[in-house]
XYZ file of C-alpha atoms in Angstrom:
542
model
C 135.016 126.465 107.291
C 135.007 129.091 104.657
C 133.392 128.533 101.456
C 133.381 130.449 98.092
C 129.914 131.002 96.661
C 128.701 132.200 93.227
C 132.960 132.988 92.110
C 133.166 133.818 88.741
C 137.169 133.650 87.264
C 137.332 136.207 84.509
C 140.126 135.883 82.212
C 141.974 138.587 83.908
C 141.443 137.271 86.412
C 142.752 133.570 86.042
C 145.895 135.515 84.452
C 146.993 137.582 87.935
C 146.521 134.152 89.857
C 149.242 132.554 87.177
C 151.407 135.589 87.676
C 151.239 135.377 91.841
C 151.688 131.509 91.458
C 154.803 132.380 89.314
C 156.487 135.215 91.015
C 155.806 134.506 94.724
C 154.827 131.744 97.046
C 156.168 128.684 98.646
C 157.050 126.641 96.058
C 156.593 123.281 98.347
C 152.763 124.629 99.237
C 150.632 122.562 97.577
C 147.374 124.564 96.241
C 145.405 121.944 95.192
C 142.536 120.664 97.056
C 143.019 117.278 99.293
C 141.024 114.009 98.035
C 138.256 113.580 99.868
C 137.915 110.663 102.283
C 136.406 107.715 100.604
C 133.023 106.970 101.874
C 131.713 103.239 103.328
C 129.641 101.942 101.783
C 127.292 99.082 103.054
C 125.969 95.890 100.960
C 123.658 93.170 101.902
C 124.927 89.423 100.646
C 121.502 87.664 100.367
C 120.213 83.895 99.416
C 117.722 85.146 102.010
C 119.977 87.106 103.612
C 123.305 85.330 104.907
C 125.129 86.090 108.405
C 128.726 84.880 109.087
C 129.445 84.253 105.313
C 133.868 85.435 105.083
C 135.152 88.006 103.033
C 138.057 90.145 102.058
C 139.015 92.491 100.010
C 141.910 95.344 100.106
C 140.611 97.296 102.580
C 139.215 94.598 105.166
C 139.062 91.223 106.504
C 135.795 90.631 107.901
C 132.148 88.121 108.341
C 128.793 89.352 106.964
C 126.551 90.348 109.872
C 123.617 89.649 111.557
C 121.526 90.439 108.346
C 124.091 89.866 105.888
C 125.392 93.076 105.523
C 128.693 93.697 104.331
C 131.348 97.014 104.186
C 133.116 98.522 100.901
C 134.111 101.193 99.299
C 133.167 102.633 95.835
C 134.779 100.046 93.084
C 136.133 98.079 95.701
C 136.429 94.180 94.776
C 135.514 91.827 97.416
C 135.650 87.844 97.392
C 133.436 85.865 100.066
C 134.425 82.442 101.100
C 133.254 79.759 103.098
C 136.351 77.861 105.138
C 138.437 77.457 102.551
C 136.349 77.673 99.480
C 136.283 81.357 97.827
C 133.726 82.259 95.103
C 134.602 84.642 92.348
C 135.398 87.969 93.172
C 133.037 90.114 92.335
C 132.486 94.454 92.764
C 130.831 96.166 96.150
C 127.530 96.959 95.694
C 123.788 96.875 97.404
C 123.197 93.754 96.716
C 125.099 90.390 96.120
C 123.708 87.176 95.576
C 124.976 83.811 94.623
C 123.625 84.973 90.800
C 125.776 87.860 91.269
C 129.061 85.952 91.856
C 128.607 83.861 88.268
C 127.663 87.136 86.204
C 124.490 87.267 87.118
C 123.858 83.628 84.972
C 120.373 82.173 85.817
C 119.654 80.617 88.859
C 119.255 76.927 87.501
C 122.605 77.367 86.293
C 125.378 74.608 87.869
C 127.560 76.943 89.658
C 124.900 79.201 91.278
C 122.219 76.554 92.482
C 125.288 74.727 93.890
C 126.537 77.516 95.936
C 122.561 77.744 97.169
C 122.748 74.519 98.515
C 125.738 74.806 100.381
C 124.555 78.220 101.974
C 121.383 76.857 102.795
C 123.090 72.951 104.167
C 125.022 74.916 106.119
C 122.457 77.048 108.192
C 122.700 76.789 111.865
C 118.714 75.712 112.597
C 118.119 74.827 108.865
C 115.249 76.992 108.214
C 116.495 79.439 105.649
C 112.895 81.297 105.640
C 114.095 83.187 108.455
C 117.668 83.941 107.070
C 120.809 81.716 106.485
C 123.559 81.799 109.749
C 126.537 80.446 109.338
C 128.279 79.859 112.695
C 131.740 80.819 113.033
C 133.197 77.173 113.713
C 131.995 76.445 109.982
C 135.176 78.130 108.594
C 137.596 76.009 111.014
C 135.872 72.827 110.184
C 136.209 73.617 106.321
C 139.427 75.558 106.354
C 141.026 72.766 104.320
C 138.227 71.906 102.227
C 138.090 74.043 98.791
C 135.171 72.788 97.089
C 134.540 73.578 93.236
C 130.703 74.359 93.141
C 131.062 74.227 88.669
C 132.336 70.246 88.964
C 129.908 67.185 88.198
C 131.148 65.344 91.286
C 130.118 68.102 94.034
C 127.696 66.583 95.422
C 130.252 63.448 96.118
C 132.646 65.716 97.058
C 130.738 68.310 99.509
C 128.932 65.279 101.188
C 132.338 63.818 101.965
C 133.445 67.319 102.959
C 130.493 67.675 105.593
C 131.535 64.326 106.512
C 135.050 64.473 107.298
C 134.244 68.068 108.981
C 131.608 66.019 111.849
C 128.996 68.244 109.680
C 125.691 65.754 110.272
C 123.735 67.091 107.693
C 122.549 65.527 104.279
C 122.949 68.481 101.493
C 119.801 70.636 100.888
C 118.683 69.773 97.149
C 118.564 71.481 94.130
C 114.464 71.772 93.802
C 114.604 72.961 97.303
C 117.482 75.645 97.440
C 116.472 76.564 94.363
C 112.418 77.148 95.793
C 113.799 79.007 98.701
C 115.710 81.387 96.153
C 112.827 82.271 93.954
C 110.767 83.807 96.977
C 110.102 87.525 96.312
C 112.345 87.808 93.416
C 111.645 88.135 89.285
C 110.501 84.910 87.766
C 113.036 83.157 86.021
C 113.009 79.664 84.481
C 114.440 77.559 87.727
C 111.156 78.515 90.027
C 109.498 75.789 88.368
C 111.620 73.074 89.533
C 110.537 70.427 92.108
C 107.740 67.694 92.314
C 103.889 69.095 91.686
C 100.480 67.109 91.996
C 97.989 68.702 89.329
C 94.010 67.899 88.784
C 93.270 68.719 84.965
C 89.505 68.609 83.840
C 87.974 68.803 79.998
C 84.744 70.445 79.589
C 82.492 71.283 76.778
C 82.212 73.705 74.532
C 79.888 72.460 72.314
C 76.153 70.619 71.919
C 77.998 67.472 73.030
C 77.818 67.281 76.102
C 77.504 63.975 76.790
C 81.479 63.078 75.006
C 82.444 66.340 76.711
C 84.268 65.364 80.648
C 86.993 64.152 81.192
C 89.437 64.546 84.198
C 93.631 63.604 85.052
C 95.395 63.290 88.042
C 99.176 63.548 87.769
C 102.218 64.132 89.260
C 104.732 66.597 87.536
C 108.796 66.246 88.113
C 110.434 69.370 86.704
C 113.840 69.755 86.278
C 115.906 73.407 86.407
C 115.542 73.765 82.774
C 112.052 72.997 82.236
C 112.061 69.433 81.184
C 108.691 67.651 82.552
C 107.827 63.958 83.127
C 104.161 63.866 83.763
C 103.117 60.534 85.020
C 99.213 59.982 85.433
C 98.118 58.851 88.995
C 93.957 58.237 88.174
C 92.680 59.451 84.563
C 88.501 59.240 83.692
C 87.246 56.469 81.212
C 89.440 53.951 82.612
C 92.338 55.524 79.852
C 95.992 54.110 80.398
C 97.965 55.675 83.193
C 100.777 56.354 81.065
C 103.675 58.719 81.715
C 105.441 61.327 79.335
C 107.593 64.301 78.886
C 107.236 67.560 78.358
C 108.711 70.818 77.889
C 107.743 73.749 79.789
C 109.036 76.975 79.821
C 108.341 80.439 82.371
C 108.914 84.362 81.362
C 109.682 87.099 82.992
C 106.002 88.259 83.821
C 104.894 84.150 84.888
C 103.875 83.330 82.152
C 104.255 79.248 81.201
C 104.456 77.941 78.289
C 103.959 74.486 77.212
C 106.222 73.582 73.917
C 103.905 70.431 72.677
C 100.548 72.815 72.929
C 101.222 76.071 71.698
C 97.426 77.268 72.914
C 97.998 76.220 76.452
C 98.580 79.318 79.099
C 98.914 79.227 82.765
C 100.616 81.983 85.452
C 102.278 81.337 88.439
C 101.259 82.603 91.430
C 103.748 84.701 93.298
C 105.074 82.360 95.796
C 105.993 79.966 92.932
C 104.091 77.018 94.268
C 100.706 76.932 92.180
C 99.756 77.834 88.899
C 96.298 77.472 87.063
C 96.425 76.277 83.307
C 93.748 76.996 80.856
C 93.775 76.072 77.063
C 90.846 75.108 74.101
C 91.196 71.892 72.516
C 88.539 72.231 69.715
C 85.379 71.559 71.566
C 86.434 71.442 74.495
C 88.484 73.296 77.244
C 91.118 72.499 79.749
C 91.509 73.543 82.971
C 93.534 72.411 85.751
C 95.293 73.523 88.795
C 99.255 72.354 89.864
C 100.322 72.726 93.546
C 104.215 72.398 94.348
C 105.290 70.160 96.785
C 107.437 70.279 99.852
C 110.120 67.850 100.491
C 108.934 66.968 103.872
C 105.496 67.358 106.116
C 104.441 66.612 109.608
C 100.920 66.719 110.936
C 100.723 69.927 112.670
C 101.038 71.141 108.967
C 97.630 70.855 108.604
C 96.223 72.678 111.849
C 94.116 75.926 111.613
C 91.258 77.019 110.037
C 90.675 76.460 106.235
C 87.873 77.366 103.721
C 86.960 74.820 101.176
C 85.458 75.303 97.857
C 84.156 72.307 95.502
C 83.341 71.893 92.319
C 81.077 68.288 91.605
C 80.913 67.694 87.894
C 79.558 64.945 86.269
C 81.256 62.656 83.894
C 79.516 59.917 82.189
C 75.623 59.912 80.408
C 73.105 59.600 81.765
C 74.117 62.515 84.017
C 73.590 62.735 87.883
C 70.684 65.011 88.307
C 72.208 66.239 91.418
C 74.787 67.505 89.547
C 76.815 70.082 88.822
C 76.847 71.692 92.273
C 79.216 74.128 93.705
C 79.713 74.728 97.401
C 81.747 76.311 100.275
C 82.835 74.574 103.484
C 84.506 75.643 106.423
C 87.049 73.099 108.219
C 88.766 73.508 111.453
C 91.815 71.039 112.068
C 93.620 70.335 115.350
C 97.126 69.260 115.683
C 95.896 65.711 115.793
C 94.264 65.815 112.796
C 90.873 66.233 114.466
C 88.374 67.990 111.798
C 85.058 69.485 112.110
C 83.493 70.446 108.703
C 80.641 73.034 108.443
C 79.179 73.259 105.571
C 78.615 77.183 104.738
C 76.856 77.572 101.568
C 75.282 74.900 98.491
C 74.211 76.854 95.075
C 70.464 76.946 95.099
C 70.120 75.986 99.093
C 70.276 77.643 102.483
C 72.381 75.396 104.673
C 72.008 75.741 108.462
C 75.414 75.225 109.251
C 75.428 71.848 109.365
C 78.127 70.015 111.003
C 80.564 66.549 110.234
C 83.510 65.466 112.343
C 85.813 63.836 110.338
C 89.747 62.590 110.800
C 92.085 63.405 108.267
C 96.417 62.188 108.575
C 99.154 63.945 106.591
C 101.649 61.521 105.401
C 105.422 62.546 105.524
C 104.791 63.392 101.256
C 101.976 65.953 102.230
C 98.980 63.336 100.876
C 95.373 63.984 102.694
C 94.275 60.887 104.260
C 90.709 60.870 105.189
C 89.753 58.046 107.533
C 86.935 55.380 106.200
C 87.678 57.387 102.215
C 89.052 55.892 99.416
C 86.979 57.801 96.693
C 89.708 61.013 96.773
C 93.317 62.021 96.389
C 94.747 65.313 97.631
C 98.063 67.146 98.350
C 99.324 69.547 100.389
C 101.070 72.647 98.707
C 104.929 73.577 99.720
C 103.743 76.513 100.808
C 100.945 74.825 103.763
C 98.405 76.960 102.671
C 96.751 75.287 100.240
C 95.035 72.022 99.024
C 94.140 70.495 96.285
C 92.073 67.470 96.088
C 90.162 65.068 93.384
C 87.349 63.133 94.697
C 85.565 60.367 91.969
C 82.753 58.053 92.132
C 80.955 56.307 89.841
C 79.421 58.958 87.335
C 81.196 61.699 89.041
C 83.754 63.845 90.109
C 85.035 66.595 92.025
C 87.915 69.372 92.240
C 88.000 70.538 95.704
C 90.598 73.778 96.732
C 91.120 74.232 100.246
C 92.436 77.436 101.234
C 94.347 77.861 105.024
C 93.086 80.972 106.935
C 95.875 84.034 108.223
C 94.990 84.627 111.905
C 93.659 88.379 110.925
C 92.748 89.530 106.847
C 91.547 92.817 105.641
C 91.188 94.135 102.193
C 94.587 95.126 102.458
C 95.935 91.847 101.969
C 94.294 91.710 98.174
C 96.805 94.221 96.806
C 98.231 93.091 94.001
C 97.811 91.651 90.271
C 96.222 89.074 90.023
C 95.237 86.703 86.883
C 91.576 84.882 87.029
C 90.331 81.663 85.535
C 86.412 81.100 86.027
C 84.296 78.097 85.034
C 80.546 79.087 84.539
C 77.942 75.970 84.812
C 74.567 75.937 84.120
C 72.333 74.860 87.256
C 72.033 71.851 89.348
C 70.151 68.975 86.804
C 70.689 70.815 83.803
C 73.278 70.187 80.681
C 72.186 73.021 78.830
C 75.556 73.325 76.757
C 74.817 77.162 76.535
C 75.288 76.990 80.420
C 78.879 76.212 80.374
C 81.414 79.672 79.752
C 85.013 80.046 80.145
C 86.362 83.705 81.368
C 89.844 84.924 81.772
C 90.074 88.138 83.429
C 93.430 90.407 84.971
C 92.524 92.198 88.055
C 94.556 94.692 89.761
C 93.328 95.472 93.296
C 94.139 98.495 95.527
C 94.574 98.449 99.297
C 90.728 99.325 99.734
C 89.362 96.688 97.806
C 88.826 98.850 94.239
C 88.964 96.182 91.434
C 90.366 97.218 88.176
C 90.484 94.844 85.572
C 90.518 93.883 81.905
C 87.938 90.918 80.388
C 90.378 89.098 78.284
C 88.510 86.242 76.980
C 85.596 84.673 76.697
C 84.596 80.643 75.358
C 81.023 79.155 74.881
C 78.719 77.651 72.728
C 75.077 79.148 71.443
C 72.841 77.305 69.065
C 72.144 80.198 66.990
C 75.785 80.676 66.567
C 78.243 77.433 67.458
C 81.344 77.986 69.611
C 82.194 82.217 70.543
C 85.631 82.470 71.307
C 86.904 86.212 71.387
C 89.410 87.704 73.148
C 90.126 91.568 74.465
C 91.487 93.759 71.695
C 92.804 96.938 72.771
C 90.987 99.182 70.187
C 87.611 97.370 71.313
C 86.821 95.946 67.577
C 85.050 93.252 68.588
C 83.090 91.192 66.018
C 79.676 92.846 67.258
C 78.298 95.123 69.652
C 76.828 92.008 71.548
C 80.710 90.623 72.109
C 80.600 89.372 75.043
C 84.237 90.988 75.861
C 83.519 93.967 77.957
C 86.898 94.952 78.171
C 87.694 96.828 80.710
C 85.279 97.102 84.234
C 85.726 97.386 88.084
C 84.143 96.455 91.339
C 84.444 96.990 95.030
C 85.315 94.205 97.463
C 84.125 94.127 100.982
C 84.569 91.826 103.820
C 82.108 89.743 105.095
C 82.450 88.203 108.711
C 84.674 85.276 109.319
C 87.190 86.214 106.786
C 85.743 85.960 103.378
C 85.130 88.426 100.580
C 82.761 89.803 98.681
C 81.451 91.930 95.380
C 79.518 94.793 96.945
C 75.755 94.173 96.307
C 76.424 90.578 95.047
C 74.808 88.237 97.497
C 75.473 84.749 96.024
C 79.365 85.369 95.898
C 82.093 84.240 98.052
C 85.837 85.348 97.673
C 88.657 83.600 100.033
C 92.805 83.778 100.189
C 95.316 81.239 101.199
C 97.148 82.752 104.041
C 100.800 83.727 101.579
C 97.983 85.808 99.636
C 99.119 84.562 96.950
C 95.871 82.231 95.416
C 92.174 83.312 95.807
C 88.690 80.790 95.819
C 85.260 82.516 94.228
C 82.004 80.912 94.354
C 79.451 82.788 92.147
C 75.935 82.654 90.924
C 74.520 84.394 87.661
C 71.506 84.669 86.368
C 70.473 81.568 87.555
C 73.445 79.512 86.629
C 76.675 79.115 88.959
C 80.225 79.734 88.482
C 84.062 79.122 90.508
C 87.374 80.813 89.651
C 90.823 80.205 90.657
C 92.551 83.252 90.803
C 96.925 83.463 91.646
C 98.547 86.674 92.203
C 101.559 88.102 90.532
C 104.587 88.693 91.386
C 105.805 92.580 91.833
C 108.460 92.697 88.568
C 111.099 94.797 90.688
């Protein structure tokens, strides 16, 4: 093929080639260059990603395939159907999802978390994590079925559909298709729906210690548009177990926010199943951790290795000298529920690796049942990786986070942002109300272990100057050079052996993941007084 480089047309020059094109020539010879051949392009229709989904457009006839690619060319429209049920046309491009069809509306909205549930009710082995098939004899059995995913009677009307079409399945939910949709995409309001077991404790921040604990258990039903009814399951005090509603709301960056207490932040965690709340109520703080649930559990759920950090506070005066107490355990669960705890590490004692076999049940609503306990109540997370459990006895309590092992973990699997809640408490025995502090700290964290991070607020109470509550200012004008802010600072993570973390050169510290790596467990000792934080990781924005 010839090719003209670097031509420059001079006037002249553009003149002869008029005069040749007027004076000689084939007339019928056509001079100007063909259209090139339009180039295929290739999209990817994705819930997670969907295989034998229909579609058409002018140009083709065809099914998505095996990973839910699709064919089109450049400004091509294309409309994708199920049987006999079409969805808005919509342009070729990379992507298409079901957000993508309805103008990119949010996810909660009627038409798109309808046409969720259908993709995901109709997947061949009904586990959507590992993509969404649709087999090809879907499209005969629904040929005459055109379902309007926008009407208030679908779910009448595609259950009676599935019905008449010998489809034996009941239709997938809106809490759970819309779950499934969330994963590894931007937050958006809808990833907080679904059902969610949270332990909340109050703490001092004062000299009055003795009025300062309190603790609720509750459950949490959240609708697609943020509407809360929080009903209390146990609550300190003997208080009224009372339910009520709430608003809560989730940005872009994870952010919630909680309409009837302005002051009240939490984050969720990247697999939008936990988030950790923290907000001042005059003297005293708030702090709690929320765990989403699944819709179903077995027992095997439960197997594998876990690390288990608690937290025993007291509650009423006079105080449990025993108390507060921090501690790691290690437990190790067979499919039967079989459990052999080994206690790893008490603040302020050297534990031999002592030993307790235990039995603990999963019910079918992902409840802990420990055999011969009835001082505790604990949940299993959607995601199977973590637990939360309260534990209460007469004078005290507990918050206990149990954290499910990966088979293999390196610093590696710490990458990320990550948002960090820590409760300081002053030592086993003591009250001292200047040994209770509140941190909030971002970290990022590099594939080595390099910790950079920002100190972004601080809570406690001194005599010589009542309650200090700053937060991180970006010009560093802190009230005095003694702020306790230090704004910005790092740190190097290493492993230690059987899977845990730790700050290089800090002995009494302990750092553990869930196995998502989404939600991270540190045990930590200070200058004589002891500390845990509850740490969830971000989501990547893009």
């Amino acid at each position: 093929m010839r090719r003209l480089r670097n031509c420059i047309i001079t006037p002249v020059a553009l003149s002869a080639i008029a005069l040749l094109a007027s004076c000689g020539g084939d007339s019928d010879t056509n001079t100007s260059p063909p259209d090139p051949k339009p180039m295929r392009l290739t999209g990817i229709f994705s819930d997670s990603p969907v295989s034998g989904l229909g579609y058409e457009s002018d140009s083709q006839n065809a099914m998505t395939g095996e990973h839910g690619e699709f064919y089109y060319f450049q400004g091509e429209s294309l409309v994708f159907f199920i049987g006999g049920t079409a969805f808005p046309a919509v342009l070729g491009q990379a992507e298409v999802t079901p957000q993508t069809l309805y103008d990119n509306q949010p996810a909660n909205t009627k038409e798109v978390a309808n046409t969720l549930r259908l993709l995901q009710t109709l997947d061949s082995d009904d586990d959507p994590e590992n993509g969404i098939q649709l087999e090809s004899r879907v499209h005969d059995d629904l040929a005459s079925v055109t379902l309007d995913v926008a009407s208030d009677a679908f779910d009448e009307e595609a259950k009676q559909a599935l019905s008449d079409a010998g489809i034996d399945k009941p239709l997938v939910s809106e809490a759970k298709a819309l779950a499934h949709y969330g994963q590894n995409r931007p937050y958006q309001q809808s990833d907080l729906t679904g059902h969610w077991f949270d332990v909340f404790y109050n703490l001092p921040v004062s000299d009055n210690v003795a009025d300062g604990f309190a603790y609720a258990v509750d459950t949490l039903d959240i609708d697609s548009k943020g509407s809360t009814v929080a009903t209390a399951l146990v609550k300190s005090g003997g208080r009224e177990l009372d339910t009520e509603t709430l608003q809560l709301t989730l940005d872009e960056e994870g952010k919630l926010g909680l309409a009837e207490a302005p002051e009240w932040e939490a984050y969720l965690n990247s697999g939008k199943d936990q988030f950790v709340a923290f907000a001042r109520d005059g003297e005293s703080i708030e702090i709690g951790v929320s765990l989403k649930q699944a819709e179903q559990y077995q027992q095997a759920d439960l197997a594998g290795m876990w690390y288990s950090f608690g937290l025993e506070m007291p509650i009423t005066d006079p105080f449990d000298p025993d108390l507060p107490i921090t501690y790691l355990d290690r437990w190790q669960i067979n499919e039967s529920g079989d459990m052999t705890l080994t206690e790893i590490y008490t603040f302020g004692y050297t534990i031999a690796d002592e030993q307790e076999t235990l039995k603990v049940s999963l019910t079918e609503e992902g409840q802990l049942v420990f055999e011969g306990d009835d001082e505790g109540i604990g949940f299993l997370g959607r995601s199977k990786d973590v637990v939360v459990r309260h534990e209460n006895w007469e004078g005290g309590s507990a918050l206990i986070v149990a954290l499910k092992q990966p088979e293999t973990v390196s610093l590696v699997d710490l990458e990320g942002t990550w948002r960090m809640y820590s409760l300081g408490l002053p030592p086993e025995g003591s009250m001292d109300p200047d040994g209770f502090t509140y941190d909030v700290d971002e970290m990022v964290i590099d594939a080595n272990g390099k910790v950079q991070a920002i100190h972004l607020r601080h809570l406690e109470w001194e005599r010589e100057v009542g309650i200090i509550d700053e937060s991180w200012r970006p010009d560093g004008n802190y009230p005095s050079k003694d702020s306790w802010i230090d704004g910005e600072w790092d740190a190097q993570l290493v492993m230690l052996e059987g899977g845990l973390f730790a700050v290089d050169g800090e002995l009494a510290e302990f750092f553990a993941i869930n196995e998502g790596g989404d939600v991270m467990v540190n045990l930590y000792g200070e200058e004589g007084n002891q500390g845990m934080a509850i740490a969830v990781k971000l989501a990547d924005p893009e």
